[in-house]
mmCIF file of C-alpha atoms in Angstrom:
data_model
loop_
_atom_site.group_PDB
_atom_site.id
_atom_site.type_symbol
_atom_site.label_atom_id
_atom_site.label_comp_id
_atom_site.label_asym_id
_atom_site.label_seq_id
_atom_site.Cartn_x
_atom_site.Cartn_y
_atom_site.Cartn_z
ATOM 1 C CA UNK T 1 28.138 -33.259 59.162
ATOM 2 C CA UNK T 2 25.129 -34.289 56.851
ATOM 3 C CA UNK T 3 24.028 -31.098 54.702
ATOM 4 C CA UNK T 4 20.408 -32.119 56.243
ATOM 5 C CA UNK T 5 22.025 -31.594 59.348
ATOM 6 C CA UNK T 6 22.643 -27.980 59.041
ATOM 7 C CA UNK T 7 20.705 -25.133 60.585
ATOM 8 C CA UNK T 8 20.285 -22.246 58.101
ATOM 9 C CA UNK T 9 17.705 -20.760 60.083
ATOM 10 C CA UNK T 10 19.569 -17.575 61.262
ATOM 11 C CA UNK T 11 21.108 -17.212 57.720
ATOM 12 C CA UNK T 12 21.249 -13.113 56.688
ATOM 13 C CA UNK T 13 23.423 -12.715 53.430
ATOM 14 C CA UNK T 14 23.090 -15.663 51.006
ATOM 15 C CA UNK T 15 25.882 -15.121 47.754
ATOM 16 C CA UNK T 16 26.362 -17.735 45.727
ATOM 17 C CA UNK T 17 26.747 -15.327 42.677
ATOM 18 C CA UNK T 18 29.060 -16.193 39.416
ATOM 19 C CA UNK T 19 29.119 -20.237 39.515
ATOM 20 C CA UNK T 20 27.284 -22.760 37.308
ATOM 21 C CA UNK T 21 24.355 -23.478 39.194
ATOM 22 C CA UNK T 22 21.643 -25.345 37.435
ATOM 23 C CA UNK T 23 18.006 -26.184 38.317
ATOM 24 C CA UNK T 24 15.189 -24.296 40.175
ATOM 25 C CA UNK T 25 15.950 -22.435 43.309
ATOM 26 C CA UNK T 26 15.558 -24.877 45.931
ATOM 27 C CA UNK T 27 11.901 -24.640 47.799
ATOM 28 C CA UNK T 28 14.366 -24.265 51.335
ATOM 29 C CA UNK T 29 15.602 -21.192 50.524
ATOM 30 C CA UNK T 30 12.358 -19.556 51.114
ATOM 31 C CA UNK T 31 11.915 -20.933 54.310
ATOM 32 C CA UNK T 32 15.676 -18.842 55.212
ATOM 33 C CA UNK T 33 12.876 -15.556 57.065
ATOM 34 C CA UNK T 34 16.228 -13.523 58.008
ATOM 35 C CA UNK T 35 17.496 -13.366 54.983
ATOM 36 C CA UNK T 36 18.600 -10.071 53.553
ATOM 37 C CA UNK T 37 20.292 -10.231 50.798
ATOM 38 C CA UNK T 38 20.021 -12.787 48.542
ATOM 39 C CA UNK T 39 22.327 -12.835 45.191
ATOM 40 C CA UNK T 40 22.148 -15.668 43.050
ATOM 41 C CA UNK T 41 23.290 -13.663 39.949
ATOM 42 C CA UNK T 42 25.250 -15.150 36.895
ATOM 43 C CA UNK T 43 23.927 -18.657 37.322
ATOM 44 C CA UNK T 44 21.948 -20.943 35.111
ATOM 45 C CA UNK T 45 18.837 -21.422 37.153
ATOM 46 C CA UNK T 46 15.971 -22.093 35.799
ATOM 47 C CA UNK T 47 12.094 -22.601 36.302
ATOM 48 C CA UNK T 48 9.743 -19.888 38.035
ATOM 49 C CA UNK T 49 10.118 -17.665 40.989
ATOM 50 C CA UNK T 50 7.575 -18.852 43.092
ATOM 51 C CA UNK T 51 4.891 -17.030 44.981
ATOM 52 C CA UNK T 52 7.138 -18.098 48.131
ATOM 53 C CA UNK T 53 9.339 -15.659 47.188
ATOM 54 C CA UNK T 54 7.081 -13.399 49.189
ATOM 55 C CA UNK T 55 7.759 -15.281 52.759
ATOM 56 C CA UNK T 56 11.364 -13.746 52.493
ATOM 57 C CA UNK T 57 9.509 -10.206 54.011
ATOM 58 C CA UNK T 58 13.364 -8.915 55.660
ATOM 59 C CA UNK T 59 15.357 -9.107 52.170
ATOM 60 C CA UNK T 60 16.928 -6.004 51.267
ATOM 61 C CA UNK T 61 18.415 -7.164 48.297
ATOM 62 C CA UNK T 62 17.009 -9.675 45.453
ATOM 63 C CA UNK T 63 19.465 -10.331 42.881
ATOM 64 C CA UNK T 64 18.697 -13.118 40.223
ATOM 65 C CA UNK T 65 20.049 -11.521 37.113
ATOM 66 C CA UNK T 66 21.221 -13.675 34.396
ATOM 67 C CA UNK T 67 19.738 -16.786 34.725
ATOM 68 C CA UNK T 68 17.073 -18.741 32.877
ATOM 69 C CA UNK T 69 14.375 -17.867 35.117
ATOM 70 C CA UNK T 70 11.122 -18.093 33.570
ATOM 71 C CA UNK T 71 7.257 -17.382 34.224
ATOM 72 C CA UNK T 72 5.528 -14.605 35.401
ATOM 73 C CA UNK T 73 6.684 -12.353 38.517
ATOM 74 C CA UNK T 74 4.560 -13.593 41.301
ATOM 75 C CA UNK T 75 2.205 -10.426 43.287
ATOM 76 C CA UNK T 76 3.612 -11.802 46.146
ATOM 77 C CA UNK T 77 6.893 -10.425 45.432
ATOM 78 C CA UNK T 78 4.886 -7.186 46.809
ATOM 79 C CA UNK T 79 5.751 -9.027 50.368
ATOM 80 C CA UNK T 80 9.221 -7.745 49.933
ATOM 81 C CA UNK T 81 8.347 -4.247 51.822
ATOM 82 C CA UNK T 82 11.970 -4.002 53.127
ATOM 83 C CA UNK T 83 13.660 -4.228 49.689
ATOM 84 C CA UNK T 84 15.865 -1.431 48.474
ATOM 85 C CA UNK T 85 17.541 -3.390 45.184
ATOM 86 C CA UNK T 86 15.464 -5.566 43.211
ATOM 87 C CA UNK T 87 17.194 -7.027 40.072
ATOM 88 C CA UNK T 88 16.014 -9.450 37.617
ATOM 89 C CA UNK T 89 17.830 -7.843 34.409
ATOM 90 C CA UNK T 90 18.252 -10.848 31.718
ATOM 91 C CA UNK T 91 16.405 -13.626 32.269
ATOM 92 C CA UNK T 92 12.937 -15.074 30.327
ATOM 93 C CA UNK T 93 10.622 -13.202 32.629
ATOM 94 C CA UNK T 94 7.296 -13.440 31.046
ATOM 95 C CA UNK T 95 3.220 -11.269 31.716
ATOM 96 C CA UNK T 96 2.882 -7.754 33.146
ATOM 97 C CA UNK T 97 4.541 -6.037 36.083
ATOM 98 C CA UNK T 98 2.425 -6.950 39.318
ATOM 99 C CA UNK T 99 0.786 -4.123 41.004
ATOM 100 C CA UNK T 100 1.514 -4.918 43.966
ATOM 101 C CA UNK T 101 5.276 -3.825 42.297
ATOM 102 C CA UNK T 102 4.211 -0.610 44.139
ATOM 103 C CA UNK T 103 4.001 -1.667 47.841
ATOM 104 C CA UNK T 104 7.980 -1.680 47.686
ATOM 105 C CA UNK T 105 8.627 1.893 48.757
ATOM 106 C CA UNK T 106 11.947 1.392 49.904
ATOM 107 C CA UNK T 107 13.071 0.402 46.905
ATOM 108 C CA UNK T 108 16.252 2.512 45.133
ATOM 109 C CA UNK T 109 17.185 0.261 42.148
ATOM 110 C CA UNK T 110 14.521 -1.924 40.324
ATOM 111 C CA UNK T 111 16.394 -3.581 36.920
ATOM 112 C CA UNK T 112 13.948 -5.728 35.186
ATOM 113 C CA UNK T 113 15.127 -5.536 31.679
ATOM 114 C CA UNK T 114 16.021 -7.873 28.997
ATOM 115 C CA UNK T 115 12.878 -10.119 29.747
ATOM 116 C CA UNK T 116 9.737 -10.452 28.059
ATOM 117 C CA UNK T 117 7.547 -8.630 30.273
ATOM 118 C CA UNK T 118 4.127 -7.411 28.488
ATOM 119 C CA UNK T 119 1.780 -5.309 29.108
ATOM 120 C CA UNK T 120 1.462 -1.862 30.627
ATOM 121 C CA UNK T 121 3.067 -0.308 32.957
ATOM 122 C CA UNK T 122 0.870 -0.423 36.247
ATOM 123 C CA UNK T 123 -0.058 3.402 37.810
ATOM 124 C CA UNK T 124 1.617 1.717 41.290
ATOM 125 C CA UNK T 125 5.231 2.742 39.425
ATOM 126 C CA UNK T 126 4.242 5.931 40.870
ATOM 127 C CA UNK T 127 4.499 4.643 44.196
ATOM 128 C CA UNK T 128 8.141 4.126 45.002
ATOM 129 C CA UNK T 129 9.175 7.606 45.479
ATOM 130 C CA UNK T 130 12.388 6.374 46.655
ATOM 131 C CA UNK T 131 14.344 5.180 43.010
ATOM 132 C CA UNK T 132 16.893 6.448 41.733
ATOM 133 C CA UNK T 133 17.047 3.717 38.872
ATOM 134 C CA UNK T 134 14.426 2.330 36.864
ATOM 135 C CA UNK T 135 15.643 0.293 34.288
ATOM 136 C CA UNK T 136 13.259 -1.686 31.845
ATOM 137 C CA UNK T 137 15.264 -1.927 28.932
ATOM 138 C CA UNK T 138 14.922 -4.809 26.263
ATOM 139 C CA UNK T 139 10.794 -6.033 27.002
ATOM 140 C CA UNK T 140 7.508 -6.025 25.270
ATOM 141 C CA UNK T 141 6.161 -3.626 27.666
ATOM 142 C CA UNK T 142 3.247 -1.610 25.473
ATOM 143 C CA UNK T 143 0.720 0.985 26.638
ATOM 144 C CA UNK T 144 1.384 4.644 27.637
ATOM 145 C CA UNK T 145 3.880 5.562 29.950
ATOM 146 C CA UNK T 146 2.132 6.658 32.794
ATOM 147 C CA UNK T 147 1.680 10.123 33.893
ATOM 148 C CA UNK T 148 2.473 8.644 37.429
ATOM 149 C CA UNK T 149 5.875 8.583 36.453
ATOM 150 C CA UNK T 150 6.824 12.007 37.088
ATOM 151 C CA UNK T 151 6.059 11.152 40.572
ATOM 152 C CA UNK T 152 9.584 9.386 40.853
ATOM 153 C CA UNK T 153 11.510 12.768 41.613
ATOM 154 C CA UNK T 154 14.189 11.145 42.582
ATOM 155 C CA UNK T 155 15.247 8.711 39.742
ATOM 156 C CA UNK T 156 19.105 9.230 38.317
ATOM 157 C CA UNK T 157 18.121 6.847 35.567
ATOM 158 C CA UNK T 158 15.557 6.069 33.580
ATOM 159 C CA UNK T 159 15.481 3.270 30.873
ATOM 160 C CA UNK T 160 12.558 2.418 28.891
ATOM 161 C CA UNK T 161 14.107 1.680 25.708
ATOM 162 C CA UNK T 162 13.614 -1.039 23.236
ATOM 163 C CA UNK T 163 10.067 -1.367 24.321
ATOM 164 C CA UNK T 164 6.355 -1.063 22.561
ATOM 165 C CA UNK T 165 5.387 2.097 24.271
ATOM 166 C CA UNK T 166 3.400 4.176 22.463
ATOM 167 C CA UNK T 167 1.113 7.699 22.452
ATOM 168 C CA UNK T 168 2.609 10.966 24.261
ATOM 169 C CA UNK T 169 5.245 11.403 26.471
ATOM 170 C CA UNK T 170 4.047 12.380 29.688
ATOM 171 C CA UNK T 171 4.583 16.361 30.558
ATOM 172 C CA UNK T 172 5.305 15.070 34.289
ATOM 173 C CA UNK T 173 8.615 13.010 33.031
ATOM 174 C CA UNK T 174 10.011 17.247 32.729
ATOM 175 C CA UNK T 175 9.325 16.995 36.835
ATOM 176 C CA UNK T 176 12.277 14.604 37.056
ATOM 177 C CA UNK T 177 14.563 16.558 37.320
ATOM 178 C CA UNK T 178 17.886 14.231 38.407
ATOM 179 C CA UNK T 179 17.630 12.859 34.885
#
């Protein structure tokens, strides 16, 4: 069969993890609705994550760490509602978190480090009770840390190193008490 022959329509897991893929992630993948899990880790993609990323609304897992992804993370990843592992650790990530970061309560694992994310971190943090992991090691993030942090009772893990964060620690990070 022709590769434009195939029906990818019903597609759930997608893992093409650990090869030497090049280029952008094709536009078609974001048309793949059922998709859950989606691991394109260890790759050398390039180019942005587009705000299409968002139509993907049943992944449970986004992994794109080290690539050569670059460009700002798109609001519209807030689509992802379902996610529970979002991982983006090492790529050229540029801007501030997205707000909208917070609609994705289910979330238990959200890597974003070794980019060059900027900016503050947005009160919405506060909003995905559900982590046990927040790692955003290695950025340019700057700003306080915000108070709403200690609103993450359930985080295991907590990296924030190697970043421009500056003023007082937060009393609430003592409510975390898995740490």
């Amino acid at each position: 069969r022709r590769s434009s022959d195939l029906n990818l329509t019903n597609l759930i897991n997608l893992y093409l993890y650990n090869n030497q893929l090049a280029g952008s992630i094709p536009q078609e993948i974001y048309s793949l609705v059922n998709l859950q899990t989606l691991n394109l880790n260890i790759n050398q993609l390039t180019g942005e994550i587009p705000p299409e990323i968002g139509n993907l609304t049943n992944l449970t897992s986004l992994y794109l760490y080290e690539n050569q992804l670059t460009g700002e993370i798109s609001p519209d990843i807030g689509n992802l509602t379902n996610l529970t592992y979002l991982t983006l650790l090492g790529n050229g990530l540029t801007g501030s978190m997205p707000p909208e970061i917070g609609n994705l309560t289910k979330l238990i694992k959200l890597n974003l480090g070794t980019n060059q994310l900027t900016g503050s971190l947005p009160p919405e943090i506060g909003n995905l009770a559900n982590l046990t992991h927040l790692m955003l090691n290695v950025n340019q993030l700057s700003g306080e840390i915000p108070s709403e942090i200690g609103k993450l009772t359930n985080l295991e893990g907590l990296g924030l190193a190697y970043n421009q964060f500056a003023g007082e620690i937060p009393p609430e990070v003592g409510d975390l008490k898995n740490l």
